[in-house]
Coordinates of C-alpha atoms in Angstrom, one line a residue:
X1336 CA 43.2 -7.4 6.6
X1337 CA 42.3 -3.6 6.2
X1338 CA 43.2 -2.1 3.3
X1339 CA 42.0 1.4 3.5
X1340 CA 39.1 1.7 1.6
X1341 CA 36.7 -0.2 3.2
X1342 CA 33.8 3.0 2.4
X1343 CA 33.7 2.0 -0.8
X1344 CA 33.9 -1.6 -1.0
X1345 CA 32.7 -3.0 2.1
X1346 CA 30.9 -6.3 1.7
X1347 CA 27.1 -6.9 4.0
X1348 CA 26.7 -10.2 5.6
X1349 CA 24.2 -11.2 3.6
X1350 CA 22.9 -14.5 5.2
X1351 CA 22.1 -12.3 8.0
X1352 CA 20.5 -9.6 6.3
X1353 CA 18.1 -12.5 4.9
X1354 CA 17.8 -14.1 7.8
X1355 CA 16.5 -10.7 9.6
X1356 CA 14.4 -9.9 7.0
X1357 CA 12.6 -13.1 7.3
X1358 CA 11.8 -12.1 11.1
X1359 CA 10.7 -9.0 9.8
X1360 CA 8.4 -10.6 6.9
X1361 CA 6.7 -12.7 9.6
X1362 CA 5.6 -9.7 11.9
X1363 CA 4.6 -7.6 9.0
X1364 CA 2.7 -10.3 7.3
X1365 CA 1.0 -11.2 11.5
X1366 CA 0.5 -7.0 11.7
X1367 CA -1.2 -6.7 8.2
X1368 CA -3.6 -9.8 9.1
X1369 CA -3.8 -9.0 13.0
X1370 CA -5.2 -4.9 12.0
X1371 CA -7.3 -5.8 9.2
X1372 CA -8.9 -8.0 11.5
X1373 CA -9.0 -5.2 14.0
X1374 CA -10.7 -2.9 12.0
X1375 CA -7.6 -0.6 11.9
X1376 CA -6.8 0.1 8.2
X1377 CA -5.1 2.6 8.7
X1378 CA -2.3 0.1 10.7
X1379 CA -2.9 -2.9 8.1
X1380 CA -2.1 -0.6 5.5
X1381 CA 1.0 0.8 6.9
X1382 CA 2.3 -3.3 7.5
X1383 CA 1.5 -4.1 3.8
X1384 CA 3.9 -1.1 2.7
X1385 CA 6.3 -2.8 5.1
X1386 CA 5.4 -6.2 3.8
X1387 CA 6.4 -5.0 0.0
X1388 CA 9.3 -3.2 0.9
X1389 CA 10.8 -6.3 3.0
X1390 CA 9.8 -8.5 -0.1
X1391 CA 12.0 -6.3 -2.2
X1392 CA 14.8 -6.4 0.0
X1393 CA 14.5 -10.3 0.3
X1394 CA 14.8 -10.4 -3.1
X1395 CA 17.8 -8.3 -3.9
X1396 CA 19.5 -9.8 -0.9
X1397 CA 18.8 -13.5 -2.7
X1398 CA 19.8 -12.3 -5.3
X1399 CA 23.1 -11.1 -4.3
X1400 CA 24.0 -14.6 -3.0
X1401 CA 23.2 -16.6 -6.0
X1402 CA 25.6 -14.5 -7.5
X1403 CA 28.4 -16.3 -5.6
X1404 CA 31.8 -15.2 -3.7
X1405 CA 32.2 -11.9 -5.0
X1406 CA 28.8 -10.8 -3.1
X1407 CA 28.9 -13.4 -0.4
X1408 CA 32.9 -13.6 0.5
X1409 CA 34.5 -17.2 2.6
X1410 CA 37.1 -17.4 4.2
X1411 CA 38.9 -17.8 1.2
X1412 CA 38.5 -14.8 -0.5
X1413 CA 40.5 -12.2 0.1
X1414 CA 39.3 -8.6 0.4
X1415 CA 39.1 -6.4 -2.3
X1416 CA 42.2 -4.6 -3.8
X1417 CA 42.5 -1.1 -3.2
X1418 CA 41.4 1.2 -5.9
X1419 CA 44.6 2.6 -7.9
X1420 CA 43.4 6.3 -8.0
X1421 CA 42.8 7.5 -4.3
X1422 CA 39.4 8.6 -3.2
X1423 CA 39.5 12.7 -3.2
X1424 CA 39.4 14.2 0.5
X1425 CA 38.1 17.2 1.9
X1426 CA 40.5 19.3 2.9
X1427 CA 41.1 19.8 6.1
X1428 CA 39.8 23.2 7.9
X1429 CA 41.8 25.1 10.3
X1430 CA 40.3 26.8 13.1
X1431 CA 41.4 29.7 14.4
X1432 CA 43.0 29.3 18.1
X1433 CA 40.9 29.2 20.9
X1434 CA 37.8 28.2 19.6
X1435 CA 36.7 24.9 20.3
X1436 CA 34.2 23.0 17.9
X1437 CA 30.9 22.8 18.7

């Protein structure tokens, strides 16, 4: 069910958001060891920023499901109310006639 303002609260799937970033831990913890074997630090150091930054993201995404339903929806929960006050909109620009966007 939409309900309009989806934006603003839209929900991640999270299991698969962990699940990727596990993938992505393994080949940046394989490319940190496989350059600084190679001689390449250059390379091994650019994997270990990766391997932090995925190891941040892991956590926070763990994080978010131990928190339960409200950050990792079933079935069974329905999807968030709209807000009472509506976002504010641009307004909407008119164009003068025969002038086509670019």
């Amino acid at each position: 069910m939409r309900t309009g303002s989806e934006p603003a609260t839209a929900r991640s799937a999270l299991r698969a958001r962990f699940w990727l970033s596990v993938w992505g831990l393994v080949w940046a913890v394989f490319g940190t060891v496989a350059f600084a074997l190679a001689g390449r630090p250059g390379w091994a150091i650019a994997c270990g920023v990766l391997w932090l930054v995925i190891t941040v993201d892991m956590a926070l995404i763990l994080r978010h499901i131990r928190q339960g339903p409200h950050y990792q929806p079933g079935r069974d929960i329905p999807p968030y109310r709209p807000p009472d006050q509506p976002y504010p909109t641009r307004p909407h620009q008119r164009r003068p006639p025969g002038r086509q966007p670019p």
